[in-house]
Amino acid sequence: MALKIHNSYSRQKEVFKSITPGHVGMYVCGPTVSGESHLGHARPYITFDIVYRYLTHKGYKVRYVRNITDAGHFEEEGREAEDKVSKKALLEKLEPMELVQKYTNLFHWAMLQFNCVEPSIEPTATGHIVEQLNMIQKIIAAGYAYEINGSVYFDVKKYAATHEYGKLSGRVIDDLLESGSREGISRELEGQSEKRESVDFALWKSAAPEHIMRWTSPWGEGFPGWHIECSAMATKYLGAEFDIHGGGMDLQFPHHESEIAQSTICNHHAPVRYWMHNNMITINGKKMGKSYNNVIKLTELFSGNHPLLTQAFHPMVVRFFILQSHYRSPLDFGSEALVASEKALKRLWEAFEVLGKLSIDNGQLATDIELNDKVLKMVNEFQEFMDDDFSTAKVLANMFELAPVINSIKDGHIKTTALAGSTLALLQQQFTFYLVDIFGLTSMVSSNNNTLQGVMELLIDIRKESKAKKDYTTSDKIRKQLNTLGIAIKDEKDGSVNWDLN
């Protein structure tokens, strides 16, 4: 079967054909490392890890680019420009790049816990200022951007006159301009807006004197807009047109809509063939947000240290829970759902381990033709479902139907001879391949298991010995490195040392 992908731009499934045969260029919007990764980061990066793994399995050489946003990223809609990195650096009394490194390390650690494959290239916004400046100058030269007070804005109204602005997100440009005009009146009275139209977005923002992160540009010192970062990095590493652009549904507008506009003008070509967006998550039926007090950090999820959680959840439980729903379906997190998912994964993993121990006689003919055909059909559907827009949920549903068959063979209720040797071999091979290699699942181990406890005790002993020898460099290094991994060490007054996932 040919692989079909639901294209968010056309709103329909399309047969996937890469621009260069045998090669795929895929860009996924990465995190803004101004804070610790939370539950909202889990779904897109696990989703596109599956896409990456499956495309590789299909024989493609995939260049997977996932950026790190370590500068700018200010809000555009009805708010003053706010650089999240600079603001958080001031709050934590850290140098901006020190803050960025801290949360980049934590993000990488979380992705490792989820068993996500590392991207081919992980560019940073601050490492590509030159590319962003060049792109902005091209857009200005083309007549689609204007400079005012040291800031540069993209002229959306002019672009929309000849291009389909809003098609990806389903926005109507006339409605945006009308609502923007009403909003602009109040913003003008408050002296907050310098844009011609409120729908225009910043390509470059002039930096106030107190602004920490700033670069020299033809328009004065400032910092890049959020959208231009991704366009510049995607263009550099994947070209003017590439195959797949992924991200959460919340990025469709204004981020991805703006990417399309600025890349089209700069490169004279629509940038992406297939847009893919995972749906949003809710927590106990509510949107995740600070106002709801329900933002769950990944370290809190793994440790259970959050009022909405009844226990700690292993990263594989979270990964498995995400894969049980189609990536384009809404997904509601909650302790009860995760507990149920933990039990389900345990049952499935036990069946997988049993399957690996079954002996196979390749010359054996099936004695139960009906069961043999049923098993063959369900196994062959693994690829069929994945080729149908990465339907991980359907593959797992088949695995759960196969699990009782596997367990019945183990218990002797179904004889091994009921299945042909070739069928049993295929079941063993495909079950293992999809569960482990494609879905990236590994054996569940509790966050506070004996192995981790032993490692921590060893590190604490080494740290104590270092302090006794007045080797404070080593003892401080152990504490700081563990802290970047989300593990806090606390020296008690009585001389004891405690640790916990923070």
Short mmCIF file of C-alpha atoms in Angstrom, two decimals:
data_model
loop_
_atom_site.label_atom_id
_atom_site.label_comp_id
_atom_site.label_asym_id
_atom_site.label_seq_id
_atom_site.Cartn_x
_atom_site.Cartn_y
_atom_site.Cartn_z
CA MET A 1 0.00 0.00 0.00
CA ALA A 2 1.02 3.58 -0.59
CA LEU A 3 1.47 5.77 2.47
CA LYS A 4 -1.31 8.33 2.87
CA ILE A 5 -0.94 11.46 4.99
CA HIS A 6 -3.69 13.84 6.06
CA ASN A 7 -2.54 17.20 4.72
CA SER A 8 -3.77 20.02 6.98
CA TYR A 9 -3.47 22.43 4.06
CA SER A 10 -5.83 20.54 1.73
CA ARG A 11 -7.81 18.98 4.62
CA GLN A 12 -7.73 15.55 3.02
CA LYS A 13 -5.61 12.43 2.90
CA GLU A 14 -3.09 12.41 0.09
CA VAL A 15 -0.74 9.75 -1.22
CA PHE A 16 2.72 10.66 -0.01
CA LYS A 17 5.28 11.36 -2.73
CA SER A 18 8.56 12.89 -1.65
CA ILE A 19 10.11 15.69 -3.70
CA THR A 20 13.34 13.71 -4.10
CA PRO A 21 12.70 9.97 -4.54
CA GLY A 22 13.99 8.00 -1.58
CA HIS A 23 14.56 11.11 0.55
CA VAL A 24 12.31 13.04 2.95
CA GLY A 25 12.83 16.47 4.46
CA MET A 26 10.82 16.99 7.66
CA TYR A 27 10.73 20.05 9.89
CA VAL A 28 9.03 20.05 13.30
CA CYS A 29 8.70 23.15 15.46
CA GLY A 30 10.73 22.57 18.61
CA PRO A 31 10.33 23.95 22.13
CA THR A 32 10.86 27.47 23.40
CA VAL A 33 13.42 26.77 26.10
CA SER A 34 12.41 29.54 28.49
CA GLY A 35 11.01 27.00 30.94
CA GLU A 36 10.67 23.34 31.75
CA SER A 37 8.98 21.04 29.25
CA HIS A 38 5.41 20.13 30.15
CA LEU A 39 2.76 17.63 29.14
CA GLY A 40 1.89 19.69 26.05
CA HIS A 41 5.36 18.96 24.66
CA ALA A 42 4.91 15.19 24.94
CA ARG A 43 2.36 14.70 22.19
CA PRO A 44 3.97 16.42 19.17
CA TYR A 45 7.46 15.06 19.75
CA ILE A 46 6.24 11.50 20.34
CA THR A 47 3.92 11.81 17.32
CA PHE A 48 6.65 12.93 14.95
CA ASP A 49 9.10 10.44 16.41
CA ILE A 50 6.68 7.78 15.15
CA VAL A 51 6.49 9.49 11.74
CA TYR A 52 10.30 9.61 11.58
CA ARG A 53 10.64 5.95 12.55
CA TYR A 54 7.99 4.77 10.09
CA LEU A 55 9.32 6.77 7.14
CA THR A 56 12.75 5.31 7.83
CA HIS A 57 11.19 1.82 7.91
CA LYS A 58 9.57 2.57 4.52
CA GLY A 59 13.07 2.98 3.11
CA TYR A 60 13.37 6.75 3.06
CA LYS A 61 16.51 8.58 4.10
CA VAL A 62 14.93 11.18 6.40
CA ARG A 63 16.47 14.51 7.33
CA TYR A 64 14.54 15.40 10.46
CA VAL A 65 15.04 19.00 11.58
CA ARG A 66 13.64 20.08 14.95
CA ASN A 67 14.64 23.52 16.14
CA ILE A 68 15.30 25.04 19.54
CA THR A 69 13.75 28.49 20.02
CA ASP A 70 16.18 30.25 22.33
CA ALA A 71 15.45 33.88 21.49
CA GLY A 72 12.47 36.08 20.85
CA HIS A 73 9.18 34.18 20.66
CA PHE A 74 7.01 37.06 21.70
CA GLU A 75 3.23 37.01 21.57
CA GLU A 76 1.61 38.78 18.62
CA GLU A 77 -2.12 38.79 19.22
CA GLY A 78 -3.32 41.78 21.23
CA ARG A 79 -0.30 41.89 23.53
CA GLU A 80 2.89 43.84 23.76
CA ALA A 81 5.99 42.09 22.48
CA GLU A 82 7.48 39.92 25.19
CA ASP A 83 10.70 37.98 24.89
CA LYS A 84 10.08 34.86 26.98
CA VAL A 85 13.75 33.96 27.31
CA SER A 86 14.86 37.40 28.52
CA LYS A 87 11.94 37.69 30.96
CA LYS A 88 12.56 34.26 32.51
CA ALA A 89 16.32 34.89 32.70
CA LEU A 90 15.69 37.98 34.82
CA LEU A 91 13.31 36.05 37.09
CA GLU A 92 15.79 33.22 37.63
CA LYS A 93 18.78 35.60 37.86
CA LEU A 94 20.61 33.75 35.12
CA GLU A 95 22.35 34.82 31.94
CA PRO A 96 19.93 34.16 29.03
CA MET A 97 22.11 31.49 27.46
CA GLU A 98 22.63 29.88 30.86
CA LEU A 99 18.84 29.63 31.20
CA VAL A 100 18.56 28.31 27.65
CA GLN A 101 21.16 25.61 28.31
CA LYS A 102 19.43 24.56 31.52
CA TYR A 103 16.05 24.01 29.89
CA THR A 104 17.51 22.57 26.69
CA ASN A 105 19.24 19.93 28.82
CA LEU A 106 15.97 19.17 30.60
CA PHE A 107 14.13 18.90 27.28
CA HIS A 108 16.73 16.48 25.93
CA TRP A 109 16.53 14.45 29.12
CA ALA A 110 12.72 14.21 28.80
CA MET A 111 12.96 13.13 25.15
CA LEU A 112 15.44 10.44 26.22
CA GLN A 113 12.96 9.18 28.82
CA PHE A 114 10.32 8.94 26.08
CA ASN A 115 12.81 7.02 23.91
CA CYS A 116 12.49 9.57 21.10
CA VAL A 117 15.10 9.29 18.36
CA GLU A 118 17.29 12.38 18.13
CA PRO A 119 16.60 14.61 15.09
CA SER A 120 19.12 14.75 12.26
CA ILE A 121 19.72 18.46 12.89
CA GLU A 122 18.69 20.58 15.87
CA PRO A 123 19.38 24.21 14.95
CA THR A 124 18.91 27.12 17.35
CA ALA A 125 17.37 30.49 16.61
CA THR A 126 20.38 32.37 18.06
CA GLY A 127 22.70 30.37 15.81
CA HIS A 128 20.90 31.57 12.68
CA ILE A 129 20.52 35.33 13.09
CA VAL A 130 22.41 35.98 9.83
CA GLU A 131 20.02 33.76 7.86
CA GLN A 132 17.03 35.50 9.41
CA LEU A 133 18.38 38.97 8.59
CA ASN A 134 19.03 37.93 4.98
CA MET A 135 15.50 36.59 4.66
CA ILE A 136 13.97 39.77 6.08
CA GLN A 137 15.97 41.91 3.64
CA LYS A 138 14.68 39.83 0.73
CA ILE A 139 11.09 40.27 1.89
CA ILE A 140 11.58 44.05 2.23
CA ALA A 141 13.14 44.19 -1.25
CA ALA A 142 10.11 42.32 -2.64
CA GLY A 143 7.85 45.01 -1.16
CA TYR A 144 6.06 42.84 1.42
CA ALA A 145 7.54 44.24 4.62
CA TYR A 146 8.03 47.69 6.12
CA GLU A 147 10.28 49.17 8.78
CA ILE A 148 9.11 51.52 11.52
CA ASN A 149 10.99 52.65 14.62
CA GLY A 150 13.62 49.96 14.17
CA SER A 151 11.10 47.12 13.85
CA VAL A 152 10.14 45.30 10.64
CA TYR A 153 6.63 43.97 9.96
CA PHE A 154 5.22 41.71 7.26
CA ASP A 155 2.45 43.35 5.21
CA VAL A 156 -0.28 40.71 5.43
CA LYS A 157 -2.91 42.77 3.60
CA LYS A 158 -0.68 43.19 0.56
CA TYR A 159 0.26 39.51 0.60
CA ALA A 160 -3.39 38.42 0.86
CA ALA A 161 -4.29 40.44 -2.23
CA THR A 162 -2.47 37.91 -4.42
CA HIS A 163 -2.02 34.86 -2.17
CA GLU A 164 -4.21 32.57 -0.06
CA TYR A 165 -3.44 33.85 3.44
CA GLY A 166 -5.44 31.91 6.01
CA LYS A 167 -6.00 28.72 3.98
CA LEU A 168 -4.02 26.49 6.37
CA SER A 169 -5.81 27.67 9.50
CA GLY A 170 -9.20 28.32 7.91
CA ARG A 171 -9.05 32.04 8.71
CA VAL A 172 -10.73 34.58 6.42
CA ILE A 173 -8.51 37.57 5.74
CA ASP A 174 -11.41 40.06 5.59
CA ASP A 175 -12.58 38.92 9.02
CA LEU A 176 -9.06 39.23 10.40
CA LEU A 177 -8.68 42.73 9.00
CA GLU A 178 -12.10 43.79 10.29
CA SER A 179 -11.56 42.45 13.81
CA GLY A 180 -8.02 43.80 13.73
CA SER A 181 -9.30 47.23 12.79
CA ARG A 182 -11.66 47.28 15.79
CA GLU A 183 -8.89 46.05 18.06
CA GLY A 184 -6.42 48.51 16.56
CA ILE A 185 -8.50 51.54 17.64
CA SER A 186 -8.08 50.75 21.34
CA ARG A 187 -4.47 49.75 20.86
CA GLU A 188 -3.74 53.04 19.08
CA LEU A 189 -5.31 55.03 21.90
CA GLU A 190 -3.04 53.21 24.33
CA GLY A 191 -0.03 53.91 22.11
CA GLN A 192 0.76 50.22 21.87
CA SER A 193 0.60 49.52 18.15
CA GLU A 194 2.90 50.77 15.41
CA LYS A 195 1.81 48.27 12.76
CA ARG A 196 -0.24 49.34 9.74
CA GLU A 197 -2.68 46.51 10.42
CA SER A 198 -2.95 44.54 13.65
CA VAL A 199 -2.80 41.32 11.61
CA ASP A 200 0.73 42.24 10.41
CA PHE A 201 3.41 40.23 12.21
CA ALA A 202 6.91 41.16 13.31
CA LEU A 203 9.91 39.92 11.36
CA TRP A 204 12.31 41.93 13.55
CA LYS A 205 11.63 43.78 16.78
CA SER A 206 13.53 46.79 18.04
CA ALA A 207 15.07 46.09 21.45
CA ALA A 208 14.38 48.43 24.35
CA PRO A 209 17.48 49.59 26.29
CA GLU A 210 16.82 47.09 29.09
CA HIS A 211 16.39 44.17 26.70
CA ILE A 212 19.10 41.57 27.33
CA MET A 213 19.24 39.56 24.09
CA ARG A 214 19.92 41.86 21.13
CA TRP A 215 21.69 41.78 17.80
CA THR A 216 22.81 44.42 15.31
CA SER A 217 20.68 44.75 12.19
CA PRO A 218 20.27 47.23 9.32
CA TRP A 219 17.34 48.70 11.32
CA GLY A 220 19.09 49.00 14.66
CA GLU A 221 19.62 46.65 17.57
CA GLY A 222 16.84 44.14 18.11
CA PHE A 223 15.82 40.51 18.04
CA PRO A 224 14.03 38.27 15.53
CA GLY A 225 10.33 37.54 15.34
CA TRP A 226 9.13 34.07 16.22
CA HIS A 227 7.95 33.06 12.74
CA ILE A 228 11.03 34.10 10.77
CA GLU A 229 13.21 31.79 12.87
CA CYS A 230 11.56 28.62 11.59
CA SER A 231 11.42 29.79 7.98
CA ALA A 232 15.13 30.62 7.99
CA MET A 233 16.21 27.34 9.58
CA ALA A 234 13.89 25.18 7.46
CA THR A 235 15.08 26.88 4.27
CA LYS A 236 18.76 26.47 5.17
CA TYR A 237 18.59 22.77 5.96
CA LEU A 238 15.71 21.53 3.81
CA GLY A 239 15.55 23.97 0.90
CA ALA A 240 12.92 26.33 -0.53
CA GLU A 241 10.43 23.44 -0.69
CA PHE A 242 10.44 20.39 1.53
CA ASP A 243 8.17 17.43 2.21
CA ILE A 244 6.67 17.58 5.70
CA HIS A 245 6.19 20.32 8.29
CA GLY A 246 4.82 19.18 11.63
CA GLY A 247 3.64 20.65 14.90
CA GLY A 248 0.71 21.03 17.23
CA MET A 249 -2.64 22.29 15.98
CA ASP A 250 -2.21 25.42 18.09
CA LEU A 251 0.64 26.50 15.79
CA GLN A 252 -1.48 26.67 12.64
CA PHE A 253 -2.26 30.32 13.32
CA PRO A 254 -0.42 32.58 13.42
CA HIS A 255 2.88 30.68 13.37
CA HIS A 256 2.56 28.31 10.43
CA GLU A 257 0.34 30.67 8.45
CA SER A 258 3.06 33.31 8.81
CA GLU A 259 5.78 30.83 7.86
CA ILE A 260 3.97 30.10 4.59
CA ALA A 261 3.62 33.79 3.77
CA GLN A 262 7.18 34.90 4.45
CA SER A 263 8.79 31.80 2.91
CA THR A 264 6.64 32.10 -0.23
CA ILE A 265 7.72 35.71 -0.77
CA CYS A 266 11.37 35.10 0.05
CA ASN A 267 11.82 31.85 -1.87
CA HIS A 268 9.19 32.40 -4.60
CA HIS A 269 7.65 29.06 -3.71
CA ALA A 270 5.21 27.62 -1.18
CA PRO A 271 7.53 25.96 1.37
CA VAL A 272 5.77 22.70 2.26
CA ARG A 273 4.03 19.84 0.45
CA TYR A 274 2.42 18.15 3.46
CA TRP A 275 1.42 19.95 6.64
CA MET A 276 0.80 17.65 9.61
CA HIS A 277 -0.72 18.74 12.91
CA ASN A 278 -1.40 16.73 16.04
CA ASN A 279 -4.54 17.61 17.99
CA MET A 280 -4.46 19.24 21.40
CA ILE A 281 -4.53 17.69 24.83
CA THR A 282 -6.83 18.52 27.72
CA ILE A 283 -6.49 17.60 31.38
CA ASN A 284 -9.63 16.23 32.99
CA GLY A 285 -11.67 17.88 30.23
CA LYS A 286 -10.06 21.32 30.55
CA LYS A 287 -7.56 23.06 28.35
CA MET A 288 -4.11 23.05 29.91
CA GLY A 289 -3.09 26.53 31.04
CA LYS A 290 -1.76 28.57 33.93
CA SER A 291 -5.19 30.09 34.56
CA TYR A 292 -6.56 26.58 35.23
CA ASN A 293 -3.61 25.70 37.46
CA ASN A 294 -3.26 22.43 35.58
CA VAL A 295 0.07 22.71 33.78
CA ILE A 296 1.90 19.46 34.50
CA LYS A 297 5.66 19.50 33.97
CA LEU A 298 7.21 16.31 32.66
CA THR A 299 9.32 15.88 35.80
CA GLU A 300 6.10 16.16 37.83
CA LEU A 301 4.45 13.57 35.61
CA PHE A 302 7.34 11.15 36.09
CA SER A 303 7.52 11.73 39.86
CA GLY A 304 3.78 12.07 40.57
CA ASN A 305 4.50 15.34 42.36
CA HIS A 306 1.42 17.28 41.22
CA PRO A 307 -2.00 17.70 42.88
CA LEU A 308 -3.81 16.36 39.79
CA LEU A 309 -1.82 13.11 39.83
CA THR A 310 -2.47 10.14 42.10
CA GLN A 311 0.88 8.50 41.38
CA ALA A 312 4.08 8.68 39.34
CA PHE A 313 3.83 7.56 35.71
CA HIS A 314 6.63 5.95 33.79
CA PRO A 315 7.49 7.72 30.50
CA MET A 316 6.53 4.57 28.57
CA VAL A 317 3.01 4.76 30.05
CA VAL A 318 2.70 8.33 28.74
CA ARG A 319 4.08 7.34 25.33
CA PHE A 320 1.73 4.36 25.14
CA PHE A 321 -1.24 6.48 26.23
CA ILE A 322 -0.55 8.97 23.44
CA LEU A 323 -0.27 6.20 20.83
CA GLN A 324 -3.63 4.73 21.83
CA SER A 325 -5.34 7.68 20.11
CA HIS A 326 -4.90 8.84 16.55
CA TYR A 327 -2.62 11.86 16.48
CA ARG A 328 -5.36 14.03 14.95
CA SER A 329 -7.88 13.14 17.68
CA PRO A 330 -8.30 15.16 20.90
CA LEU A 331 -6.66 13.53 23.91
CA ASP A 332 -7.70 13.99 27.53
CA PHE A 333 -5.14 13.30 30.22
CA GLY A 334 -6.06 12.34 33.74
CA SER A 335 -4.74 10.09 36.49
CA GLU A 336 -7.50 7.50 36.03
CA ALA A 337 -6.87 7.26 32.28
CA LEU A 338 -3.13 6.93 32.83
CA VAL A 339 -3.59 4.25 35.49
CA ALA A 340 -5.75 2.27 33.05
CA SER A 341 -3.12 2.79 30.35
CA GLU A 342 -0.40 1.54 32.70
CA LYS A 343 -2.33 -1.70 33.29
CA ALA A 344 -3.00 -2.12 29.56
CA LEU A 345 0.65 -1.64 28.65
CA LYS A 346 1.66 -4.17 31.30
CA ARG A 347 -0.72 -6.76 29.79
CA LEU A 348 0.53 -6.08 26.28
CA TRP A 349 4.18 -6.21 27.32
CA GLU A 350 3.65 -9.53 29.11
CA ALA A 351 2.16 -10.98 25.90
CA PHE A 352 5.14 -9.62 23.95
CA GLU A 353 7.58 -11.33 26.33
CA VAL A 354 5.65 -14.61 26.12
CA LEU A 355 5.67 -14.43 22.32
CA GLY A 356 9.43 -14.07 22.26
CA LYS A 357 9.85 -17.33 24.17
CA LEU A 358 7.63 -19.48 21.93
CA SER A 359 9.45 -22.07 19.85
CA ILE A 360 8.65 -22.11 16.16
CA ASP A 361 8.56 -24.98 13.70
CA ASN A 362 8.61 -23.37 10.26
CA GLY A 363 7.45 -26.63 8.67
CA GLN A 364 4.33 -26.81 10.83
CA LEU A 365 1.01 -26.52 8.98
CA ALA A 366 -1.98 -24.86 10.65
CA THR A 367 -4.45 -27.19 12.34
CA ASP A 368 -6.92 -24.35 13.01
CA ILE A 369 -7.36 -22.68 9.62
CA GLU A 370 -9.89 -20.12 10.88
CA LEU A 371 -7.65 -18.94 13.74
CA ASN A 372 -4.59 -18.99 11.50
CA ASP A 373 -6.29 -16.78 8.90
CA LYS A 374 -7.55 -14.41 11.60
CA VAL A 375 -4.05 -13.98 13.05
CA LEU A 376 -2.55 -13.47 9.58
CA LYS A 377 -5.16 -10.83 8.76
CA MET A 378 -4.59 -8.87 11.97
CA VAL A 379 -0.79 -8.96 11.61
CA ASN A 380 -0.91 -7.87 7.96
CA GLU A 381 -3.15 -4.98 8.97
CA PHE A 382 -0.31 -3.43 11.01
CA GLN A 383 1.21 -1.95 7.86
CA GLU A 384 -2.17 -1.18 6.34
CA PHE A 385 -3.14 0.91 9.37
CA MET A 386 0.20 2.72 9.56
CA ASP A 387 0.04 3.49 5.84
CA ASP A 388 -3.35 5.09 6.53
CA ASP A 389 -2.08 8.30 8.15
CA PHE A 390 -0.10 6.59 10.93
CA SER A 391 -3.03 4.94 12.72
CA THR A 392 -1.13 3.72 15.78
CA ALA A 393 -4.39 3.25 17.71
CA LYS A 394 -5.66 0.64 15.23
CA VAL A 395 -2.38 -1.27 15.34
CA LEU A 396 -2.51 -1.38 19.13
CA ALA A 397 -6.16 -2.51 18.99
CA ASN A 398 -5.08 -5.48 16.86
CA MET A 399 -2.25 -6.23 19.27
CA PHE A 400 -4.73 -6.37 22.15
CA GLU A 401 -6.85 -8.85 20.17
CA LEU A 402 -3.78 -10.97 19.53
CA ALA A 403 -2.62 -10.90 23.16
CA PRO A 404 -5.24 -13.46 24.39
CA VAL A 405 -4.24 -15.82 21.57
CA ILE A 406 -0.58 -15.55 22.63
CA ASN A 407 -1.44 -16.10 26.30
CA SER A 408 -3.70 -19.04 25.45
CA ILE A 409 -0.83 -20.69 23.59
CA LYS A 410 1.36 -20.17 26.66
CA ASP A 411 -1.29 -21.64 28.97
CA GLY A 412 -1.93 -24.58 26.67
CA HIS A 413 -5.53 -23.64 25.90
CA ILE A 414 -4.50 -23.22 22.27
CA LYS A 415 -1.91 -25.63 20.88
CA THR A 416 1.14 -24.19 19.14
CA THR A 417 0.23 -26.39 16.19
CA ALA A 418 -3.02 -24.45 15.74
CA LEU A 419 -1.01 -21.87 13.81
CA ALA A 420 1.28 -22.53 10.89
CA GLY A 421 4.94 -22.15 11.79
CA SER A 422 5.24 -19.34 9.25
CA THR A 423 2.24 -17.54 10.80
CA LEU A 424 3.67 -17.79 14.30
CA ALA A 425 7.06 -16.56 13.01
CA LEU A 426 5.40 -13.60 11.27
CA LEU A 427 3.39 -12.77 14.40
CA GLN A 428 6.54 -12.85 16.51
CA GLN A 429 8.53 -10.73 14.06
CA GLN A 430 5.88 -8.10 13.32
CA PHE A 431 4.56 -7.79 16.89
CA THR A 432 8.11 -7.14 18.12
CA PHE A 433 9.01 -4.84 15.24
CA TYR A 434 6.00 -2.53 15.57
CA LEU A 435 5.89 -2.48 19.37
CA VAL A 436 9.61 -1.84 19.85
CA ASP A 437 11.08 -0.40 16.64
CA ILE A 438 8.16 1.65 15.32
CA PHE A 439 6.30 2.57 18.52
CA GLY A 440 9.53 2.92 20.47
CA LEU A 441 8.18 1.22 23.60
CA THR A 442 10.52 -0.32 26.15
CA SER A 443 10.08 -2.26 29.35
CA MET A 444 8.41 -0.28 32.12
CA VAL A 445 10.58 0.50 35.10
CA SER A 446 9.38 2.65 37.98
CA SER A 447 11.02 6.05 38.36
CA ASN A 448 12.05 5.07 41.91
CA ASN A 449 13.20 1.56 41.08
CA ASN A 450 16.07 -0.25 42.76
CA THR A 451 18.48 0.50 39.91
CA LEU A 452 17.97 4.25 40.11
CA GLN A 453 18.12 4.09 43.90
CA GLY A 454 21.44 2.27 43.69
CA VAL A 455 22.89 4.75 41.20
CA MET A 456 21.83 7.67 43.39
CA GLU A 457 23.35 6.14 46.49
CA LEU A 458 26.61 5.65 44.61
CA LEU A 459 26.66 9.28 43.42
CA ILE A 460 25.84 10.55 46.92
CA ASP A 461 28.72 8.50 48.36
CA ILE A 462 31.13 9.86 45.72
CA ARG A 463 29.94 13.38 46.52
CA LYS A 464 30.44 12.84 50.26
CA GLU A 465 33.98 11.55 49.66
CA SER A 466 34.73 14.54 47.44
CA LYS A 467 33.55 16.99 50.09
CA ALA A 468 35.58 15.16 52.75
CA LYS A 469 38.66 15.63 50.56
CA LYS A 470 37.65 19.29 50.04
CA ASP A 471 37.19 18.54 46.33
CA TYR A 472 34.24 20.92 46.08
CA THR A 473 34.53 21.16 42.30
CA THR A 474 33.52 17.49 41.90
CA SER A 475 30.80 17.60 44.58
CA ASP A 476 29.25 20.75 43.04
CA LYS A 477 29.46 19.27 39.56
CA ILE A 478 27.49 16.17 40.67
CA ARG A 479 24.80 18.33 42.28
CA LYS A 480 24.50 20.69 39.29
CA GLN A 481 24.46 17.92 36.68
CA LEU A 482 21.76 16.03 38.56
CA ASN A 483 19.77 19.25 38.88
CA THR A 484 19.80 19.74 35.09
CA LEU A 485 18.37 16.22 34.82
CA GLY A 486 15.52 17.12 37.15
CA ILE A 487 16.98 15.45 40.28
CA ALA A 488 17.41 17.62 43.37
CA ILE A 489 19.89 16.77 46.13
CA LYS A 490 19.23 18.22 49.58
CA ASP A 491 21.83 18.22 52.37
CA GLU A 492 20.06 17.90 55.72
CA LYS A 493 21.24 19.46 58.99
CA ASP A 494 21.89 16.03 60.53
CA GLY A 495 24.36 15.21 57.76
CA SER A 496 22.03 12.96 55.78
CA VAL A 497 21.40 13.54 52.08
CA ASN A 498 17.99 13.21 50.40
CA TRP A 499 17.12 13.32 46.70
CA ASP A 500 13.98 13.65 44.67
CA LEU A 501 12.79 14.33 41.12
CA ASN A 502 12.01 18.05 41.05
#
